[in-house]
Amino acid sequence: AQSVTQLDSHVSVSEGTPVLLRCNYSSSYSPSLFWYVQHPNKGLQLLLKYTSAATLVKGINGFEAEFKKSETSFHLTKPSAHMSDAAEYFCVVSDGGAGKSTFGDGTTLTVKP
Amino acid sequence: EAGVAQSPRYKIIEKRQSVAFWCNPISGHATLYWYQQILGQGPKLLIQFQNNGVVDDSQLPKDRFSAERLKGVDSTLKIQPAKLEDSAVYLCASSGGNNEQFFGPGTRLTVL
């Protein structure tokens, strides 16, 4: 069985300040982990993925995430928030076999001017 | 490369009516997923196909939901009869084998 917990349902930051969106996972396998972003009325877009290579993963739009097996975490960070980053973010765990994916409940990121 | 296509984009029906959604995955992608995303929640997997076979349908309410992918390419998801709680966005995604999923724009269903 696998599960994902996104620790914050809402995060609010000021433009230009760092972003931290927290994700913890549980998996019986060596998991693949993903972060997706969903802008209002738009489809889900992949930000970045971890698939057992480097533990620090860089994605699009300046986002990165670090896989920490000992903490079962995969937190998403960005050094400086931009207004266009305001969206819903989903952490996803996928097992290595059948590819079954489990989504977290999402974190809404608000960026204040 | 063309993305995942879904239709219709929006659908409004009354409870107890039937509805069908269509998905065309990215060419060559063997794996196809249908998700249900209720407002304020993350997507929940309904069914996963590998080519034309079902890999996982453990969360599909089989008394009213059905899905098929007869030729291993496009897929349809049907609800019959619909209930108020089926109001959601239905997302289709496809994958080429590395667990990375590409999502379509979704179909927003409203059941009145």
mmCIF file with all atom_site columns, C-alpha atoms in Angstrom:
data_model
loop_
_atom_site.group_PDB
_atom_site.id
_atom_site.type_symbol
_atom_site.label_atom_id
_atom_site.label_alt_id
_atom_site.label_comp_id
_atom_site.label_asym_id
_atom_site.label_entity_id
_atom_site.label_seq_id
_atom_site.pdbx_PDB_ins_code
_atom_site.Cartn_x
_atom_site.Cartn_y
_atom_site.Cartn_z
_atom_site.occupancy
_atom_site.B_iso_or_equiv
_atom_site.pdbx_formal_charge
_atom_site.auth_seq_id
_atom_site.auth_comp_id
_atom_site.auth_asym_id
_atom_site.auth_atom_id
_atom_site.pdbx_PDB_model_num
ATOM 1   C CA . ALA A 1 1   ? 0.000   0.000  0.000   1.00 0.00 ? 1   ALA A CA 1
ATOM 2   C CA . GLN A 1 2   ? 1.148   3.540  -0.621  1.00 0.00 ? 2   GLN A CA 1
ATOM 3   C CA . SER A 1 3   ? 0.005   6.940  0.573   1.00 0.00 ? 3   SER A CA 1
ATOM 4   C CA . VAL A 1 4   ? 0.886   10.594 0.347   1.00 0.00 ? 4   VAL A CA 1
ATOM 5   C CA . THR A 1 5   ? 0.387   13.329 2.918   1.00 0.00 ? 5   THR A CA 1
ATOM 6   C CA . GLN A 1 6   ? 0.714   16.953 1.955   1.00 0.00 ? 6   GLN A CA 1
ATOM 7   C CA . LEU A 1 7   ? 1.221   18.624 5.283   1.00 0.00 ? 7   LEU A CA 1
ATOM 8   C CA . ASP A 1 8   ? -0.244  22.032 4.401   1.00 0.00 ? 8   ASP A CA 1
ATOM 9   C CA . SER A 1 9   ? -3.527  22.550 2.582   1.00 0.00 ? 9   SER A CA 1
ATOM 10  C CA . HIS A 1 10  ? -2.739  26.256 2.054   1.00 0.00 ? 10  HIS A CA 1
ATOM 11  C CA . VAL A 1 11  ? 0.545   28.141 1.882   1.00 0.00 ? 11  VAL A CA 1
ATOM 12  C CA . SER A 1 12  ? 0.774   31.901 1.454   1.00 0.00 ? 12  SER A CA 1
ATOM 13  C CA . VAL A 1 13  ? 4.020   33.708 0.639   1.00 0.00 ? 13  VAL A CA 1
ATOM 14  C CA . SER A 1 14  ? 5.027   37.144 -0.557  1.00 0.00 ? 14  SER A CA 1
ATOM 15  C CA . GLU A 1 15  ? 6.446   37.588 -4.021  1.00 0.00 ? 15  GLU A CA 1
ATOM 16  C CA . GLY A 1 16  ? 10.213  37.175 -3.979  1.00 0.00 ? 16  GLY A CA 1
ATOM 17  C CA . THR A 1 17  ? 10.297  35.043 -0.804  1.00 0.00 ? 17  THR A CA 1
ATOM 18  C CA . PRO A 1 18  ? 11.063  31.305 -0.650  1.00 0.00 ? 18  PRO A CA 1
ATOM 19  C CA . VAL A 1 19  ? 8.435   28.625 -1.169  1.00 0.00 ? 19  VAL A CA 1
ATOM 20  C CA . LEU A 1 20  ? 8.267   25.340 0.776   1.00 0.00 ? 20  LEU A CA 1
ATOM 21  C CA . LEU A 1 21  ? 5.526   22.807 0.096   1.00 0.00 ? 21  LEU A CA 1
ATOM 22  C CA . ARG A 1 22  ? 5.807   19.719 2.253   1.00 0.00 ? 22  ARG A CA 1
ATOM 23  C CA . CYS A 1 23  ? 5.104   16.127 1.255   1.00 0.00 ? 23  CYS A CA 1
ATOM 24  C CA . ASN A 1 24  ? 5.545   12.854 3.134   1.00 0.00 ? 24  ASN A CA 1
ATOM 25  C CA . TYR A 1 25  ? 4.979   9.489  1.543   1.00 0.00 ? 25  TYR A CA 1
ATOM 26  C CA . SER A 1 26  ? 4.615   5.842  2.417   1.00 0.00 ? 26  SER A CA 1
ATOM 27  C CA . SER A 1 27  ? 5.422   3.044  -0.006  1.00 0.00 ? 27  SER A CA 1
ATOM 28  C CA . SER A 1 28  ? 6.241   -0.652 0.144   1.00 0.00 ? 28  SER A CA 1
ATOM 29  C CA . TYR A 1 29  ? 8.420   -0.340 -2.938  1.00 0.00 ? 29  TYR A CA 1
ATOM 30  C CA . SER A 1 30  ? 11.213  1.910  -4.062  1.00 0.00 ? 30  SER A CA 1
ATOM 31  C CA . PRO A 1 31  ? 8.900   4.662  -5.195  1.00 0.00 ? 31  PRO A CA 1
ATOM 32  C CA . SER A 1 32  ? 8.887   7.181  -7.949  1.00 0.00 ? 32  SER A CA 1
ATOM 33  C CA . LEU A 1 33  ? 7.794   10.584 -6.721  1.00 0.00 ? 33  LEU A CA 1
ATOM 34  C CA . PHE A 1 34  ? 6.352   13.481 -8.648  1.00 0.00 ? 34  PHE A CA 1
ATOM 35  C CA . TRP A 1 35  ? 5.147   17.020 -8.170  1.00 0.00 ? 35  TRP A CA 1
ATOM 36  C CA . TYR A 1 36  ? 2.405   18.328 -10.452 1.00 0.00 ? 36  TYR A CA 1
ATOM 37  C CA . VAL A 1 37  ? 0.991   21.837 -10.697 1.00 0.00 ? 37  VAL A CA 1
ATOM 38  C CA . GLN A 1 38  ? -2.578  22.697 -11.622 1.00 0.00 ? 38  GLN A CA 1
ATOM 39  C CA . HIS A 1 39  ? -3.436  26.262 -12.558 1.00 0.00 ? 39  HIS A CA 1
ATOM 40  C CA . PRO A 1 40  ? -7.101  27.287 -12.444 1.00 0.00 ? 40  PRO A CA 1
ATOM 41  C CA . ASN A 1 41  ? -9.094  25.727 -15.279 1.00 0.00 ? 41  ASN A CA 1
ATOM 42  C CA . LYS A 1 42  ? -5.980  24.118 -16.717 1.00 0.00 ? 42  LYS A CA 1
ATOM 43  C CA . GLY A 1 43  ? -4.662  20.577 -16.845 1.00 0.00 ? 43  GLY A CA 1
ATOM 44  C CA . LEU A 1 44  ? -2.089  19.029 -14.544 1.00 0.00 ? 44  LEU A CA 1
ATOM 45  C CA . GLN A 1 45  ? 1.483   19.741 -15.538 1.00 0.00 ? 45  GLN A CA 1
ATOM 46  C CA . LEU A 1 46  ? 4.546   17.839 -14.369 1.00 0.00 ? 46  LEU A CA 1
ATOM 47  C CA . LEU A 1 47  ? 6.988   20.006 -12.383 1.00 0.00 ? 47  LEU A CA 1
ATOM 48  C CA . LEU A 1 48  ? 9.595   17.392 -11.570 1.00 0.00 ? 48  LEU A CA 1
ATOM 49  C CA . LYS A 1 49  ? 10.128  13.713 -10.815 1.00 0.00 ? 49  LYS A CA 1
ATOM 50  C CA . TYR A 1 50  ? 12.360  11.473 -8.743  1.00 0.00 ? 50  TYR A CA 1
ATOM 51  C CA . THR A 1 51  ? 13.061  7.992  -10.089 1.00 0.00 ? 51  THR A CA 1
ATOM 52  C CA . SER A 1 52  ? 15.975  6.704  -7.961  1.00 0.00 ? 52  SER A CA 1
ATOM 53  C CA . ALA A 1 53  ? 18.732  8.737  -9.559  1.00 0.00 ? 53  ALA A CA 1
ATOM 54  C CA . ALA A 1 54  ? 19.977  11.967 -7.909  1.00 0.00 ? 54  ALA A CA 1
ATOM 55  C CA . THR A 1 55  ? 18.149  12.774 -4.692  1.00 0.00 ? 55  THR A CA 1
ATOM 56  C CA . LEU A 1 56  ? 18.018  16.495 -5.477  1.00 0.00 ? 56  LEU A CA 1
ATOM 57  C CA . VAL A 1 57  ? 15.751  16.958 -8.440  1.00 0.00 ? 57  VAL A CA 1
ATOM 58  C CA . LYS A 1 58  ? 15.442  20.133 -10.458 1.00 0.00 ? 58  LYS A CA 1
ATOM 59  C CA . GLY A 1 59  ? 12.250  20.914 -12.312 1.00 0.00 ? 59  GLY A CA 1
ATOM 60  C CA . ILE A 1 60  ? 10.709  23.598 -14.421 1.00 0.00 ? 60  ILE A CA 1
ATOM 61  C CA . ASN A 1 61  ? 10.200  27.232 -13.417 1.00 0.00 ? 61  ASN A CA 1
ATOM 62  C CA . GLY A 1 62  ? 12.949  27.152 -10.781 1.00 0.00 ? 62  GLY A CA 1
ATOM 63  C CA . PHE A 1 63  ? 11.376  24.480 -8.580  1.00 0.00 ? 63  PHE A CA 1
ATOM 64  C CA . GLU A 1 64  ? 13.339  21.663 -7.007  1.00 0.00 ? 64  GLU A CA 1
ATOM 65  C CA . ALA A 1 65  ? 12.698  18.862 -4.550  1.00 0.00 ? 65  ALA A CA 1
ATOM 66  C CA . GLU A 1 66  ? 14.878  16.643 -2.397  1.00 0.00 ? 66  GLU A CA 1
ATOM 67  C CA . PHE A 1 67  ? 14.158  12.975 -1.812  1.00 0.00 ? 67  PHE A CA 1
ATOM 68  C CA . LYS A 1 68  ? 14.969  12.023 1.793   1.00 0.00 ? 68  LYS A CA 1
ATOM 69  C CA . LYS A 1 69  ? 14.446  8.321  2.337   1.00 0.00 ? 69  LYS A CA 1
ATOM 70  C CA . SER A 1 70  ? 15.179  8.463  6.085   1.00 0.00 ? 70  SER A CA 1
ATOM 71  C CA . GLU A 1 71  ? 12.441  11.057 6.527   1.00 0.00 ? 71  GLU A CA 1
ATOM 72  C CA . THR A 1 72  ? 10.147  9.656  3.800   1.00 0.00 ? 72  THR A CA 1
ATOM 73  C CA . SER A 1 73  ? 9.824   13.188 2.506   1.00 0.00 ? 73  SER A CA 1
ATOM 74  C CA . PHE A 1 74  ? 9.857   14.892 -0.874  1.00 0.00 ? 74  PHE A CA 1
ATOM 75  C CA . HIS A 1 75  ? 9.423   18.596 -0.158  1.00 0.00 ? 75  HIS A CA 1
ATOM 76  C CA . LEU A 1 76  ? 9.110   21.099 -2.997  1.00 0.00 ? 76  LEU A CA 1
ATOM 77  C CA . THR A 1 77  ? 11.041  24.358 -2.827  1.00 0.00 ? 77  THR A CA 1
ATOM 78  C CA . LYS A 1 78  ? 11.691  27.484 -4.842  1.00 0.00 ? 78  LYS A CA 1
ATOM 79  C CA . PRO A 1 79  ? 14.071  30.272 -3.778  1.00 0.00 ? 79  PRO A CA 1
ATOM 80  C CA . SER A 1 80  ? 11.910  33.163 -4.912  1.00 0.00 ? 80  SER A CA 1
ATOM 81  C CA . ALA A 1 81  ? 8.161   33.058 -5.526  1.00 0.00 ? 81  ALA A CA 1
ATOM 82  C CA . HIS A 1 82  ? 6.595   34.686 -8.555  1.00 0.00 ? 82  HIS A CA 1
ATOM 83  C CA . MET A 1 83  ? 2.992   35.738 -8.927  1.00 0.00 ? 83  MET A CA 1
ATOM 84  C CA . SER A 1 84  ? 2.557   33.167 -11.689 1.00 0.00 ? 84  SER A CA 1
ATOM 85  C CA . ASP A 1 85  ? 3.386   30.381 -9.202  1.00 0.00 ? 85  ASP A CA 1
ATOM 86  C CA . ALA A 1 86  ? -0.021  30.759 -7.555  1.00 0.00 ? 86  ALA A CA 1
ATOM 87  C CA . ALA A 1 87  ? -1.724  27.406 -8.198  1.00 0.00 ? 87  ALA A CA 1
ATOM 88  C CA . GLU A 1 88  ? -2.584  24.023 -6.708  1.00 0.00 ? 88  GLU A CA 1
ATOM 89  C CA . TYR A 1 89  ? 0.329   21.629 -6.209  1.00 0.00 ? 89  TYR A CA 1
ATOM 90  C CA . PHE A 1 90  ? 0.063   17.854 -5.933  1.00 0.00 ? 90  PHE A CA 1
ATOM 91  C CA . CYS A 1 91  ? 2.615   15.381 -4.634  1.00 0.00 ? 91  CYS A CA 1
ATOM 92  C CA . VAL A 1 92  ? 2.317   11.905 -6.182  1.00 0.00 ? 92  VAL A CA 1
ATOM 93  C CA . VAL A 1 93  ? 3.837   8.568  -5.262  1.00 0.00 ? 93  VAL A CA 1
ATOM 94  C CA . SER A 1 94  ? 4.006   5.739  -7.768  1.00 0.00 ? 94  SER A CA 1
ATOM 95  C CA . ASP A 1 95  ? 5.161   2.193  -7.193  1.00 0.00 ? 95  ASP A CA 1
ATOM 96  C CA . GLY A 1 96  ? 7.856   0.830  -9.443  1.00 0.00 ? 96  GLY A CA 1
ATOM 97  C CA . GLY A 1 97  ? 5.875   -2.088 -10.779 1.00 0.00 ? 97  GLY A CA 1
ATOM 98  C CA . ALA A 1 98  ? 2.378   -1.573 -12.070 1.00 0.00 ? 98  ALA A CA 1
ATOM 99  C CA . GLY A 1 99  ? 2.719   2.181  -11.998 1.00 0.00 ? 99  GLY A CA 1
ATOM 100 C CA . LYS A 1 100 ? -0.218  2.777  -9.703  1.00 0.00 ? 100 LYS A CA 1
ATOM 101 C CA . SER A 1 101 ? -0.146  6.400  -8.602  1.00 0.00 ? 101 SER A CA 1
ATOM 102 C CA . THR A 1 102 ? -1.560  7.974  -5.475  1.00 0.00 ? 102 THR A CA 1
ATOM 103 C CA . PHE A 1 103 ? -2.113  11.715 -5.260  1.00 0.00 ? 103 PHE A CA 1
ATOM 104 C CA . GLY A 1 104 ? -1.986  13.875 -2.181  1.00 0.00 ? 104 GLY A CA 1
ATOM 105 C CA . ASP A 1 105 ? -4.889  16.193 -1.464  1.00 0.00 ? 105 ASP A CA 1
ATOM 106 C CA . GLY A 1 106 ? -3.010  19.198 -2.771  1.00 0.00 ? 106 GLY A CA 1
ATOM 107 C CA . THR A 1 107 ? -1.548  22.434 -1.441  1.00 0.00 ? 107 THR A CA 1
ATOM 108 C CA . THR A 1 108 ? -2.917  25.757 -2.593  1.00 0.00 ? 108 THR A CA 1
ATOM 109 C CA . LEU A 1 109 ? -0.117  28.277 -3.017  1.00 0.00 ? 109 LEU A CA 1
ATOM 110 C CA . THR A 1 110 ? -1.045  31.948 -2.795  1.00 0.00 ? 110 THR A CA 1
ATOM 111 C CA . VAL A 1 111 ? 1.530   34.592 -3.740  1.00 0.00 ? 111 VAL A CA 1
ATOM 112 C CA . LYS A 1 112 ? 0.960   38.083 -2.380  1.00 0.00 ? 112 LYS A CA 1
ATOM 113 C CA . PRO A 1 113 ? 2.353   41.157 -4.144  1.00 0.00 ? 113 PRO A CA 1
ATOM 114 C CA . GLU B 2 1   ? 3.543   15.810 -30.283 1.00 0.00 ? 1   GLU B CA 1
ATOM 115 C CA . ALA B 2 2   ? -0.188  16.016 -29.636 1.00 0.00 ? 2   ALA B CA 1
ATOM 116 C CA . GLY B 2 3   ? -1.280  15.787 -26.023 1.00 0.00 ? 3   GLY B CA 1
ATOM 117 C CA . VAL B 2 4   ? -4.040  13.796 -24.383 1.00 0.00 ? 4   VAL B CA 1
ATOM 118 C CA . ALA B 2 5   ? -7.414  14.736 -25.822 1.00 0.00 ? 5   ALA B CA 1
ATOM 119 C CA . GLN B 2 6   ? -10.677 14.578 -23.898 1.00 0.00 ? 6   GLN B CA 1
ATOM 120 C CA . SER B 2 7   ? -14.255 15.366 -24.788 1.00 0.00 ? 7   SER B CA 1
ATOM 121 C CA . PRO B 2 8   ? -16.559 16.871 -23.917 1.00 0.00 ? 8   PRO B CA 1
ATOM 122 C CA . ARG B 2 9   ? -14.952 19.581 -21.787 1.00 0.00 ? 9   ARG B CA 1
ATOM 123 C CA . TYR B 2 10  ? -18.134 20.283 -19.880 1.00 0.00 ? 10  TYR B CA 1
ATOM 124 C CA . LYS B 2 11  ? -21.312 18.299 -19.286 1.00 0.00 ? 11  LYS B CA 1
ATOM 125 C CA . ILE B 2 12  ? -24.408 19.044 -17.263 1.00 0.00 ? 12  ILE B CA 1
ATOM 126 C CA . ILE B 2 13  ? -26.934 16.282 -16.649 1.00 0.00 ? 13  ILE B CA 1
ATOM 127 C CA . GLU B 2 14  ? -29.697 15.471 -14.218 1.00 0.00 ? 14  GLU B CA 1
ATOM 128 C CA . LYS B 2 15  ? -29.359 12.697 -11.659 1.00 0.00 ? 15  LYS B CA 1
ATOM 129 C CA . ARG B 2 16  ? -30.231 9.228  -12.916 1.00 0.00 ? 16  ARG B CA 1
ATOM 130 C CA . GLN B 2 17  ? -29.205 10.163 -16.467 1.00 0.00 ? 17  GLN B CA 1
ATOM 131 C CA . SER B 2 18  ? -26.298 8.534  -18.272 1.00 0.00 ? 18  SER B CA 1
ATOM 132 C CA . VAL B 2 19  ? -23.117 10.181 -19.499 1.00 0.00 ? 19  VAL B CA 1
ATOM 133 C CA . ALA B 2 20  ? -19.995 9.106  -21.388 1.00 0.00 ? 20  ALA B CA 1
ATOM 134 C CA . PHE B 2 21  ? -16.561 10.647 -21.623 1.00 0.00 ? 21  PHE B CA 1
ATOM 135 C CA . TRP B 2 22  ? -13.963 10.019 -24.300 1.00 0.00 ? 22  TRP B CA 1
ATOM 136 C CA . CYS B 2 23  ? -10.175 10.067 -24.111 1.00 0.00 ? 23  CYS B CA 1
ATOM 137 C CA . ASN B 2 24  ? -7.506  9.749  -26.777 1.00 0.00 ? 24  ASN B CA 1
ATOM 138 C CA . PRO B 2 25  ? -4.043  9.245  -25.270 1.00 0.00 ? 25  PRO B CA 1
ATOM 139 C CA . ILE B 2 26  ? -0.684  10.271 -26.633 1.00 0.00 ? 26  ILE B CA 1
ATOM 140 C CA . SER B 2 27  ? 0.247   8.085  -29.560 1.00 0.00 ? 27  SER B CA 1
ATOM 141 C CA . GLY B 2 28  ? 2.211   5.033  -28.493 1.00 0.00 ? 28  GLY B CA 1
ATOM 142 C CA . HIS B 2 29  ? 1.363   5.278  -24.787 1.00 0.00 ? 29  HIS B CA 1
ATOM 143 C CA . ALA B 2 30  ? 0.351   1.844  -23.550 1.00 0.00 ? 30  ALA B CA 1
ATOM 144 C CA . THR B 2 31  ? -0.966  2.914  -20.159 1.00 0.00 ? 31  THR B CA 1
ATOM 145 C CA . LEU B 2 32  ? -4.159  4.923  -19.773 1.00 0.00 ? 32  LEU B CA 1
ATOM 146 C CA . TYR B 2 33  ? -5.673  6.205  -16.546 1.00 0.00 ? 33  TYR B CA 1
ATOM 147 C CA . TRP B 2 34  ? -9.034  7.678  -15.573 1.00 0.00 ? 34  TRP B CA 1
ATOM 148 C CA . TYR B 2 35  ? -9.188  9.831  -12.453 1.00 0.00 ? 35  TYR B CA 1
ATOM 149 C CA . GLN B 2 36  ? -12.011 11.524 -10.598 1.00 0.00 ? 36  GLN B CA 1
ATOM 150 C CA . GLN B 2 37  ? -11.175 14.887 -9.016  1.00 0.00 ? 37  GLN B CA 1
ATOM 151 C CA . ILE B 2 38  ? -13.795 16.234 -6.653  1.00 0.00 ? 38  ILE B CA 1
ATOM 152 C CA . LEU B 2 39  ? -13.539 19.933 -5.872  1.00 0.00 ? 39  LEU B CA 1
ATOM 153 C CA . GLY B 2 40  ? -10.904 20.579 -3.225  1.00 0.00 ? 40  GLY B CA 1
ATOM 154 C CA . GLN B 2 41  ? -9.384  17.102 -3.418  1.00 0.00 ? 41  GLN B CA 1
ATOM 155 C CA . GLY B 2 42  ? -6.595  15.402 -5.275  1.00 0.00 ? 42  GLY B CA 1
ATOM 156 C CA . PRO B 2 43  ? -7.331  13.157 -8.244  1.00 0.00 ? 43  PRO B CA 1
ATOM 157 C CA . LYS B 2 44  ? -8.479  9.660  -7.317  1.00 0.00 ? 44  LYS B CA 1
ATOM 158 C CA . LEU B 2 45  ? -7.631  6.792  -9.647  1.00 0.00 ? 45  LEU B CA 1
ATOM 159 C CA . LEU B 2 46  ? -10.736 5.079  -11.018 1.00 0.00 ? 46  LEU B CA 1
ATOM 160 C CA . ILE B 2 47  ? -9.200  2.669  -13.494 1.00 0.00 ? 47  ILE B CA 1
ATOM 161 C CA . GLN B 2 48  ? -5.859  1.943  -15.142 1.00 0.00 ? 48  GLN B CA 1
ATOM 162 C CA . PHE B 2 49  ? -5.431  0.160  -18.478 1.00 0.00 ? 49  PHE B CA 1
ATOM 163 C CA . GLN B 2 50  ? -2.317  -1.432 -19.912 1.00 0.00 ? 50  GLN B CA 1
ATOM 164 C CA . ASN B 2 51  ? -3.062  -1.620 -23.639 1.00 0.00 ? 51  ASN B CA 1
ATOM 165 C CA . ASN B 2 52  ? -6.625  -3.004 -23.644 1.00 0.00 ? 52  ASN B CA 1
ATOM 166 C CA . GLY B 2 53  ? -6.366  -4.861 -20.330 1.00 0.00 ? 53  GLY B CA 1
ATOM 167 C CA . VAL B 2 54  ? -7.393  -3.567 -16.908 1.00 0.00 ? 54  VAL B CA 1
ATOM 168 C CA . VAL B 2 55  ? -4.511  -3.276 -14.418 1.00 0.00 ? 55  VAL B CA 1
ATOM 169 C CA . ASP B 2 56  ? -6.410  -1.712 -11.523 1.00 0.00 ? 56  ASP B CA 1
ATOM 170 C CA . ASP B 2 57  ? -10.089 -0.896 -11.099 1.00 0.00 ? 57  ASP B CA 1
ATOM 171 C CA . SER B 2 58  ? -10.292 -1.331 -7.346  1.00 0.00 ? 58  SER B CA 1
ATOM 172 C CA . GLN B 2 59  ? -11.743 2.133  -6.790  1.00 0.00 ? 59  GLN B CA 1
ATOM 173 C CA . LEU B 2 60  ? -14.201 2.105  -9.681  1.00 0.00 ? 60  LEU B CA 1
ATOM 174 C CA . PRO B 2 61  ? -17.833 2.011  -8.460  1.00 0.00 ? 61  PRO B CA 1
ATOM 175 C CA . LYS B 2 62  ? -18.745 -0.845 -10.718 1.00 0.00 ? 62  LYS B CA 1
ATOM 176 C CA . ASP B 2 63  ? -22.465 -0.669 -10.034 1.00 0.00 ? 63  ASP B CA 1
ATOM 177 C CA . ARG B 2 64  ? -22.649 2.546  -12.037 1.00 0.00 ? 64  ARG B CA 1
ATOM 178 C CA . PHE B 2 65  ? -19.265 3.212  -13.666 1.00 0.00 ? 65  PHE B CA 1
ATOM 179 C CA . SER B 2 66  ? -17.781 1.320  -16.591 1.00 0.00 ? 66  SER B CA 1
ATOM 180 C CA . ALA B 2 67  ? -14.806 1.893  -18.835 1.00 0.00 ? 67  ALA B CA 1
ATOM 181 C CA . GLU B 2 68  ? -13.378 0.271  -21.897 1.00 0.00 ? 68  GLU B CA 1
ATOM 182 C CA . ARG B 2 69  ? -10.353 0.518  -24.149 1.00 0.00 ? 69  ARG B CA 1
ATOM 183 C CA . LEU B 2 70  ? -11.244 -2.013 -26.789 1.00 0.00 ? 70  LEU B CA 1
ATOM 184 C CA . LYS B 2 71  ? -8.439  -1.456 -29.289 1.00 0.00 ? 71  LYS B CA 1
ATOM 185 C CA . GLY B 2 72  ? -5.814  -0.385 -26.783 1.00 0.00 ? 72  GLY B CA 1
ATOM 186 C CA . VAL B 2 73  ? -5.893  3.227  -27.938 1.00 0.00 ? 73  VAL B CA 1
ATOM 187 C CA . ASP B 2 74  ? -8.766  5.535  -27.028 1.00 0.00 ? 74  ASP B CA 1
ATOM 188 C CA . SER B 2 75  ? -11.067 4.918  -24.098 1.00 0.00 ? 75  SER B CA 1
ATOM 189 C CA . THR B 2 76  ? -14.541 5.730  -22.869 1.00 0.00 ? 76  THR B CA 1
ATOM 190 C CA . LEU B 2 77  ? -15.767 6.114  -19.308 1.00 0.00 ? 77  LEU B CA 1
ATOM 191 C CA . LYS B 2 78  ? -19.500 5.804  -18.660 1.00 0.00 ? 78  LYS B CA 1
ATOM 192 C CA . ILE B 2 79  ? -21.684 6.602  -15.694 1.00 0.00 ? 79  ILE B CA 1
ATOM 193 C CA . GLN B 2 80  ? -25.142 5.055  -15.588 1.00 0.00 ? 80  GLN B CA 1
ATOM 194 C CA . PRO B 2 81  ? -27.115 6.270  -13.679 1.00 0.00 ? 81  PRO B CA 1
ATOM 195 C CA . ALA B 2 82  ? -25.426 9.405  -12.376 1.00 0.00 ? 82  ALA B CA 1
ATOM 196 C CA . LYS B 2 83  ? -25.732 10.593 -8.801  1.00 0.00 ? 83  LYS B CA 1
ATOM 197 C CA . LEU B 2 84  ? -25.258 14.066 -7.358  1.00 0.00 ? 84  LEU B CA 1
ATOM 198 C CA . GLU B 2 85  ? -21.961 13.012 -5.773  1.00 0.00 ? 85  GLU B CA 1
ATOM 199 C CA . ASP B 2 86  ? -20.538 12.174 -9.206  1.00 0.00 ? 86  ASP B CA 1
ATOM 200 C CA . SER B 2 87  ? -20.120 15.903 -9.878  1.00 0.00 ? 87  SER B CA 1
ATOM 201 C CA . ALA B 2 88  ? -16.383 16.254 -10.441 1.00 0.00 ? 88  ALA B CA 1
ATOM 202 C CA . VAL B 2 89  ? -13.697 16.704 -13.047 1.00 0.00 ? 89  VAL B CA 1
ATOM 203 C CA . TYR B 2 90  ? -12.825 13.478 -14.835 1.00 0.00 ? 90  TYR B CA 1
ATOM 204 C CA . LEU B 2 91  ? -9.200  13.382 -15.897 1.00 0.00 ? 91  LEU B CA 1
ATOM 205 C CA . CYS B 2 92  ? -7.610  11.082 -18.405 1.00 0.00 ? 92  CYS B CA 1
ATOM 206 C CA . ALA B 2 93  ? -3.850  10.523 -18.426 1.00 0.00 ? 93  ALA B CA 1
ATOM 207 C CA . SER B 2 94  ? -1.476  8.361  -20.405 1.00 0.00 ? 94  SER B CA 1
ATOM 208 C CA . SER B 2 95  ? 2.021   7.072  -19.812 1.00 0.00 ? 95  SER B CA 1
ATOM 209 C CA . GLY B 2 96  ? 4.740   5.665  -22.027 1.00 0.00 ? 96  GLY B CA 1
ATOM 210 C CA . GLY B 2 97  ? 6.201   3.338  -19.398 1.00 0.00 ? 97  GLY B CA 1
ATOM 211 C CA . ASN B 2 98  ? 8.288   5.388  -16.980 1.00 0.00 ? 98  ASN B CA 1
ATOM 212 C CA . ASN B 2 99  ? 5.376   6.214  -14.647 1.00 0.00 ? 99  ASN B CA 1
ATOM 213 C CA . GLU B 2 100 ? 5.357   9.813  -15.864 1.00 0.00 ? 100 GLU B CA 1
ATOM 214 C CA . GLN B 2 101 ? 1.768   10.664 -16.674 1.00 0.00 ? 101 GLN B CA 1
ATOM 215 C CA . PHE B 2 102 ? 0.531   13.212 -19.187 1.00 0.00 ? 102 PHE B CA 1
ATOM 216 C CA . PHE B 2 103 ? -2.879  14.626 -18.415 1.00 0.00 ? 103 PHE B CA 1
ATOM 217 C CA . GLY B 2 104 ? -5.680  15.820 -20.606 1.00 0.00 ? 104 GLY B CA 1
ATOM 218 C CA . PRO B 2 105 ? -7.680  18.985 -19.843 1.00 0.00 ? 105 PRO B CA 1
ATOM 219 C CA . GLY B 2 106 ? -10.441 17.033 -18.098 1.00 0.00 ? 106 GLY B CA 1
ATOM 220 C CA . THR B 2 107 ? -14.218 16.902 -18.371 1.00 0.00 ? 107 THR B CA 1
ATOM 221 C CA . ARG B 2 108 ? -16.150 18.895 -15.788 1.00 0.00 ? 108 ARG B CA 1
ATOM 222 C CA . LEU B 2 109 ? -19.374 17.026 -14.938 1.00 0.00 ? 109 LEU B CA 1
ATOM 223 C CA . THR B 2 110 ? -22.203 18.684 -13.082 1.00 0.00 ? 110 THR B CA 1
ATOM 224 C CA . VAL B 2 111 ? -25.078 16.484 -11.904 1.00 0.00 ? 111 VAL B CA 1
ATOM 225 C CA . LEU B 2 112 ? -28.234 18.388 -10.949 1.00 0.00 ? 112 LEU B CA 1
#
